[in-house]
Amino acid sequence: MLALIRLPPSHRPRAVSLSLLLLLISAAATFTSAFSAPAPLISDKVLAAIDRCYPPASYSDRRSIAYDAALSQTQTFTAEGIPLAGDSMVYGEFALSYFAKLLQCADPQAGETFVDAGSGAGRLVLAAALLHPSKLANCHGVELSSPLHDAAIAARYEFENIDDAPPIAPCQYSLSDCMGGDGLEAIKTADIVFSYAVTWANDETHAKLVRSLAQNLPDGARIISIDLALKNEVVADIGNVSFELIAKEVGPNEETGEETVGLVYRLIKGR
């Protein structure tokens, strides 16, 4: 038998006013918004523009350019006289979302200059210019290989063929070593330097680059180094100069399938 229970007035639910209900709904919406996923650091439009200039399907072609360039410059040969590219042949294309995160850690400011030291086909130069078009005054790629330098310029020209292209900061490309000529002049004017050349650790080249950065970059410049630490003992004899680690981000290495470590430093001089 169904029993009907009557609550006394003091236990009966009270009507909720419309204004209170709206207030609760608004608070819930605010809470949900505060904990929703953040906006991506790189938009679909920017990704599409980069893929247009650097088609993923043509990656092997760009890798072949790097390989042939290394063979043309090698000083290592087999007993039969066949040139070997060796470690200098290593060519990879950096994960763009990971690069965007590292560049954000470097905190670009209005009017600053970005330099990619060893820019290859210029893909990250274009990416930096598209990620911070209103802040970066110049994005500069420095590359020693003539075929890769030419590929970078061709990709930048291809960008001009994109209808409704996203805004982009000025781009510049120098066929040069990073430690002399136009490449060194680029380093002297840089506020943010990107260095992704792990094979440089195999000889004294990386130590020379670290010393060059310490001597030529302005105070406060940031350096993004991939997998290679900027060791202060390398520049201890220069005096009043040091590298301060300000960020460390682990990300994907699309070449090896393993993790890679991005280290972001600030150069401190005369303090």
CSV table of C-alpha atoms in Angstrom, one decimal:
chain,number,residue,atom,x,y,z
A,1,MET,CA,0.0,0.0,0.0
A,2,LEU,CA,1.3,3.4,-1.0
A,3,ALA,CA,1.7,5.7,2.0
A,4,LEU,CA,1.5,9.4,1.5
A,5,ILE,CA,3.9,11.3,3.7
A,6,ARG,CA,3.3,14.9,4.4
A,7,LEU,CA,6.2,17.0,5.6
A,8,PRO,CA,5.7,19.7,8.1
A,9,PRO,CA,6.1,23.3,6.7
A,10,SER,CA,9.6,23.6,8.2
A,11,HIS,CA,10.8,20.6,6.1
A,12,ARG,CA,9.2,21.4,2.8
A,13,PRO,CA,11.6,22.5,0.0
A,14,ARG,CA,11.6,26.2,-0.7
A,15,ALA,CA,11.1,27.6,-4.1
A,16,VAL,CA,14.4,28.9,-5.7
A,17,SER,CA,14.1,32.4,-7.0
A,18,LEU,CA,14.8,32.9,-10.7
A,19,SER,CA,17.6,35.4,-10.0
A,20,LEU,CA,19.4,32.9,-7.7
A,21,LEU,CA,19.0,30.2,-10.4
A,22,LEU,CA,20.5,32.4,-13.0
A,23,LEU,CA,23.4,33.2,-10.6
A,24,LEU,CA,24.1,29.6,-10.1
A,25,ILE,CA,24.1,28.9,-13.8
A,26,SER,CA,26.5,31.8,-14.4
A,27,ALA,CA,28.9,30.6,-11.7
A,28,ALA,CA,28.9,27.1,-13.2
A,29,ALA,CA,29.7,28.4,-16.7
A,30,THR,CA,32.5,30.5,-15.3
A,31,PHE,CA,33.9,27.5,-13.5
A,32,THR,CA,33.8,25.4,-16.6
A,33,SER,CA,35.4,28.1,-18.7
A,34,ALA,CA,38.2,28.5,-16.2
A,35,PHE,CA,39.1,24.8,-16.4
A,36,SER,CA,38.6,24.2,-20.1
A,37,ALA,CA,41.5,23.3,-22.4
A,38,PRO,CA,43.7,26.3,-23.3
A,39,ALA,CA,43.7,27.6,-26.8
A,40,PRO,CA,46.4,25.9,-29.0
A,41,LEU,CA,49.7,27.8,-29.4
A,42,ILE,CA,49.6,27.4,-33.1
A,43,SER,CA,46.5,27.8,-35.1
A,44,ASP,CA,45.2,25.5,-37.9
A,45,LYS,CA,45.6,28.4,-40.4
A,46,VAL,CA,49.3,28.8,-39.5
A,47,LEU,CA,49.8,25.0,-39.7
A,48,ALA,CA,48.2,24.9,-43.1
A,49,ALA,CA,50.4,27.8,-44.3
A,50,ILE,CA,53.6,26.0,-43.1
A,51,ASP,CA,52.5,22.7,-44.7
A,52,ARG,CA,51.8,24.6,-48.0
A,53,CYS,CA,55.4,25.9,-48.0
A,54,TYR,CA,56.9,22.7,-46.6
A,55,PRO,CA,54.6,19.8,-47.9
A,56,PRO,CA,54.9,16.8,-45.5
A,57,ALA,CA,54.9,14.6,-48.6
A,58,SER,CA,58.1,16.3,-49.8
A,59,TYR,CA,60.0,15.7,-46.6
A,60,SER,CA,62.2,13.0,-48.1
A,61,ASP,CA,63.2,15.5,-50.9
A,62,ARG,CA,64.3,18.0,-48.3
A,63,ARG,CA,66.3,15.3,-46.5
A,64,SER,CA,67.9,14.4,-49.8
A,65,ILE,CA,69.0,18.0,-50.3
A,66,ALA,CA,70.7,18.0,-46.9
A,67,TYR,CA,72.3,14.7,-47.6
A,68,ASP,CA,73.7,15.8,-51.0
A,69,ALA,CA,74.9,19.1,-49.4
A,70,ALA,CA,76.8,17.2,-46.7
A,71,LEU,CA,78.4,14.9,-49.3
A,72,SER,CA,79.6,17.9,-51.3
A,73,GLN,CA,81.3,19.3,-48.2
A,74,THR,CA,82.7,16.1,-46.6
A,75,GLN,CA,86.3,15.5,-45.9
A,76,THR,CA,85.7,11.8,-45.0
A,77,PHE,CA,86.0,9.1,-47.7
A,78,THR,CA,86.0,5.3,-47.8
A,79,ALA,CA,89.1,3.4,-48.9
A,80,GLU,CA,87.6,3.4,-52.4
A,81,GLY,CA,87.2,7.2,-52.4
A,82,ILE,CA,83.5,7.2,-51.8
A,83,PRO,CA,82.5,10.4,-49.9
A,84,LEU,CA,80.7,9.9,-46.5
A,85,ALA,CA,78.3,12.4,-45.1
A,86,GLY,CA,78.8,11.3,-41.5
A,87,ASP,CA,77.0,13.1,-38.7
A,88,SER,CA,76.8,16.3,-40.7
A,89,MET,CA,74.1,14.7,-42.8
A,90,VAL,CA,71.6,14.6,-40.0
A,91,TYR,CA,68.5,16.5,-41.0
A,92,GLY,CA,65.2,16.7,-39.1
A,93,GLU,CA,62.1,18.8,-39.0
A,94,PHE,CA,61.1,20.0,-35.5
A,95,ALA,CA,57.6,19.4,-34.1
A,96,LEU,CA,55.8,22.7,-34.6
A,97,SER,CA,53.6,22.6,-31.5
A,98,TYR,CA,56.7,21.9,-29.4
A,99,PHE,CA,58.6,24.7,-31.1
A,100,ALA,CA,55.7,27.1,-30.4
A,101,LYS,CA,55.9,26.1,-26.7
A,102,LEU,CA,59.6,26.7,-26.5
A,103,LEU,CA,59.3,30.0,-28.3
A,104,GLN,CA,56.6,31.0,-25.8
A,105,CYS,CA,59.0,30.2,-22.9
A,106,ALA,CA,61.5,32.6,-24.5
A,107,ASP,CA,58.9,35.3,-24.2
A,108,PRO,CA,59.3,37.3,-27.4
A,109,GLN,CA,58.8,41.1,-26.9
A,110,ALA,CA,57.8,43.7,-29.4
A,111,GLY,CA,60.6,44.7,-31.8
A,112,GLU,CA,62.8,41.7,-31.1
A,113,THR,CA,64.7,39.6,-33.6
A,114,PHE,CA,64.7,35.8,-33.8
A,115,VAL,CA,67.6,33.9,-35.3
A,116,ASP,CA,67.8,30.2,-36.2
A,117,ALA,CA,71.5,29.2,-36.1
A,118,GLY,CA,71.7,26.4,-38.6
A,119,SER,CA,68.2,27.0,-40.1
A,120,GLY,CA,68.3,24.3,-42.8
A,121,ALA,CA,65.4,24.8,-45.2
A,122,GLY,CA,64.0,27.6,-43.1
A,123,ARG,CA,60.9,25.9,-41.7
A,124,LEU,CA,61.2,27.3,-38.2
A,125,VAL,CA,62.1,30.7,-39.4
A,126,LEU,CA,58.8,30.8,-41.2
A,127,ALA,CA,57.1,29.3,-38.1
A,128,ALA,CA,58.5,31.9,-35.8
A,129,ALA,CA,57.4,34.7,-38.1
A,130,LEU,CA,53.8,33.3,-38.3
A,131,LEU,CA,53.6,32.6,-34.5
A,132,HIS,CA,54.5,36.2,-33.5
A,133,PRO,CA,53.8,38.4,-36.5
A,134,SER,CA,53.1,41.6,-34.5
A,135,LYS,CA,56.0,41.2,-32.0
A,136,LEU,CA,59.0,40.0,-34.0
A,137,ALA,CA,60.7,42.7,-36.1
A,138,ASN,CA,62.7,40.1,-38.0
A,139,CYS,CA,63.1,36.3,-38.3
A,140,HIS,CA,66.5,35.4,-39.6
A,141,GLY,CA,67.8,32.0,-40.8
A,142,VAL,CA,71.5,31.4,-41.0
A,143,GLU,CA,72.5,28.3,-43.0
A,144,LEU,CA,75.9,27.2,-44.4
A,145,SER,CA,74.5,24.9,-47.1
A,146,SER,CA,73.7,26.7,-50.3
A,147,PRO,CA,71.0,24.1,-51.5
A,148,LEU,CA,69.2,24.4,-48.1
A,149,HIS,CA,69.5,28.2,-48.1
A,150,ASP,CA,67.9,28.2,-51.6
A,151,ALA,CA,65.1,25.9,-50.4
A,152,ALA,CA,64.3,28.3,-47.5
A,153,ILE,CA,64.0,31.2,-49.9
A,154,ALA,CA,61.8,29.2,-52.3
A,155,ALA,CA,59.5,28.3,-49.4
A,156,ARG,CA,59.2,31.9,-48.4
A,157,TYR,CA,58.2,32.8,-52.0
A,158,GLU,CA,55.6,30.0,-52.0
A,159,PHE,CA,54.0,31.7,-48.9
A,160,GLU,CA,53.2,34.7,-51.2
A,161,ASN,CA,51.0,32.4,-53.3
A,162,ILE,CA,48.7,31.6,-50.4
A,163,ASP,CA,45.2,33.2,-50.6
A,164,ASP,CA,44.1,34.7,-47.4
A,165,ALA,CA,47.5,34.0,-45.8
A,166,PRO,CA,47.9,34.6,-42.1
A,167,PRO,CA,50.0,37.7,-41.0
A,168,ILE,CA,53.7,37.2,-41.0
A,169,ALA,CA,56.8,39.0,-39.6
A,170,PRO,CA,59.7,39.9,-41.9
A,171,CYS,CA,61.9,37.0,-42.8
A,172,GLN,CA,65.6,37.1,-43.8
A,173,TYR,CA,68.0,34.4,-44.8
A,174,SER,CA,71.8,34.4,-44.8
A,175,LEU,CA,74.1,31.9,-46.5
A,176,SER,CA,76.8,31.9,-43.8
A,177,ASP,CA,78.5,30.3,-40.9
A,178,CYS,CA,77.1,31.4,-37.5
A,179,MET,CA,80.6,32.3,-36.3
A,180,GLY,CA,81.6,34.6,-39.1
A,181,GLY,CA,80.4,37.0,-41.8
A,182,ASP,CA,76.7,37.7,-42.2
A,183,GLY,CA,75.8,34.9,-39.7
A,184,LEU,CA,77.8,36.5,-36.9
A,185,GLU,CA,76.3,39.8,-37.7
A,186,ALA,CA,72.9,38.2,-37.3
A,187,ILE,CA,73.9,36.7,-33.9
A,188,LYS,CA,75.0,40.2,-32.7
A,189,THR,CA,71.5,41.6,-33.3
A,190,ALA,CA,69.5,38.6,-32.1
A,191,ASP,CA,67.3,38.7,-29.0
A,192,ILE,CA,66.2,35.0,-29.3
A,193,VAL,CA,68.5,32.3,-30.8
A,194,PHE,CA,67.3,28.8,-31.7
A,195,SER,CA,70.0,26.0,-31.9
A,196,TYR,CA,69.0,22.5,-32.9
A,197,ALA,CA,72.2,20.7,-34.0
A,198,VAL,CA,73.0,17.8,-31.7
A,199,THR,CA,75.8,16.6,-33.9
A,200,TRP,CA,77.8,19.7,-33.0
A,201,ALA,CA,78.5,18.0,-29.6
A,202,ASN,CA,80.7,15.5,-31.4
A,203,ASP,CA,83.6,18.0,-31.7
A,204,GLU,CA,84.5,21.4,-30.5
A,205,THR,CA,82.0,23.2,-32.7
A,206,HIS,CA,79.3,23.4,-30.1
A,207,ALA,CA,81.7,24.9,-27.5
A,208,LYS,CA,82.8,27.4,-30.1
A,209,LEU,CA,79.2,28.3,-30.7
A,210,VAL,CA,78.5,28.7,-27.0
A,211,ARG,CA,81.4,31.0,-26.6
A,212,SER,CA,80.4,33.0,-29.7
A,213,LEU,CA,76.9,33.5,-28.2
A,214,ALA,CA,78.3,34.6,-24.9
A,215,GLN,CA,80.6,37.1,-26.5
A,216,ASN,CA,78.3,38.5,-29.2
A,217,LEU,CA,74.7,38.3,-28.0
A,218,PRO,CA,73.3,41.3,-26.1
A,219,ASP,CA,72.6,41.1,-22.4
A,220,GLY,CA,69.2,39.5,-21.7
A,221,ALA,CA,69.1,37.5,-25.0
A,222,ARG,CA,67.4,34.1,-24.8
A,223,ILE,CA,68.8,30.9,-26.3
A,224,ILE,CA,66.7,27.8,-27.1
A,225,SER,CA,69.0,24.8,-27.2
A,226,ILE,CA,67.8,21.3,-28.0
A,227,ASP,CA,69.3,18.5,-26.0
A,228,LEU,CA,72.6,20.3,-25.4
A,229,ALA,CA,73.2,22.3,-22.2
A,230,LEU,CA,75.0,25.7,-22.4
A,231,LYS,CA,77.7,25.1,-19.8
A,232,ASN,CA,79.0,28.1,-17.9
A,233,GLU,CA,82.4,26.5,-17.5
A,234,VAL,CA,82.9,26.9,-21.3
A,235,VAL,CA,82.7,30.7,-20.9
A,236,ALA,CA,84.2,31.0,-17.5
A,237,ASP,CA,87.3,32.8,-18.8
A,238,ILE,CA,85.3,35.4,-20.7
A,239,GLY,CA,84.3,37.2,-17.5
A,240,ASN,CA,81.0,38.6,-16.2
A,241,VAL,CA,78.9,36.4,-18.5
A,242,SER,CA,76.7,33.4,-17.7
A,243,PHE,CA,73.7,31.4,-19.0
A,244,GLU,CA,70.7,31.2,-16.7
A,245,LEU,CA,68.3,28.3,-17.3
A,246,ILE,CA,64.7,29.8,-17.3
A,247,ALA,CA,62.7,26.9,-18.8
A,248,LYS,CA,63.0,23.2,-19.6
A,249,GLU,CA,60.4,21.5,-21.7
A,250,VAL,CA,60.3,17.8,-22.8
A,251,GLY,CA,58.8,17.2,-26.2
A,252,PRO,CA,58.6,14.7,-29.1
A,253,ASN,CA,61.5,14.0,-31.5
A,254,GLU,CA,59.7,13.1,-34.7
A,255,GLU,CA,62.9,11.7,-36.2
A,256,THR,CA,63.8,9.2,-33.5
A,257,GLY,CA,60.4,8.6,-31.9
A,258,GLU,CA,61.9,9.4,-28.6
A,259,GLU,CA,61.7,12.4,-26.3
A,260,THR,CA,63.9,15.4,-26.6
A,261,VAL,CA,64.7,18.2,-24.1
A,262,GLY,CA,64.4,21.9,-25.0
A,263,LEU,CA,66.4,24.2,-22.7
A,264,VAL,CA,65.7,27.9,-22.7
A,265,TYR,CA,68.5,30.2,-21.3
A,266,ARG,CA,68.8,33.9,-20.6
A,267,LEU,CA,72.3,35.4,-21.2
A,268,ILE,CA,73.5,37.5,-18.3
A,269,LYS,CA,76.3,40.0,-19.0
A,270,GLY,CA,78.1,42.5,-16.7
A,271,ARG,CA,76.0,41.9,-13.6
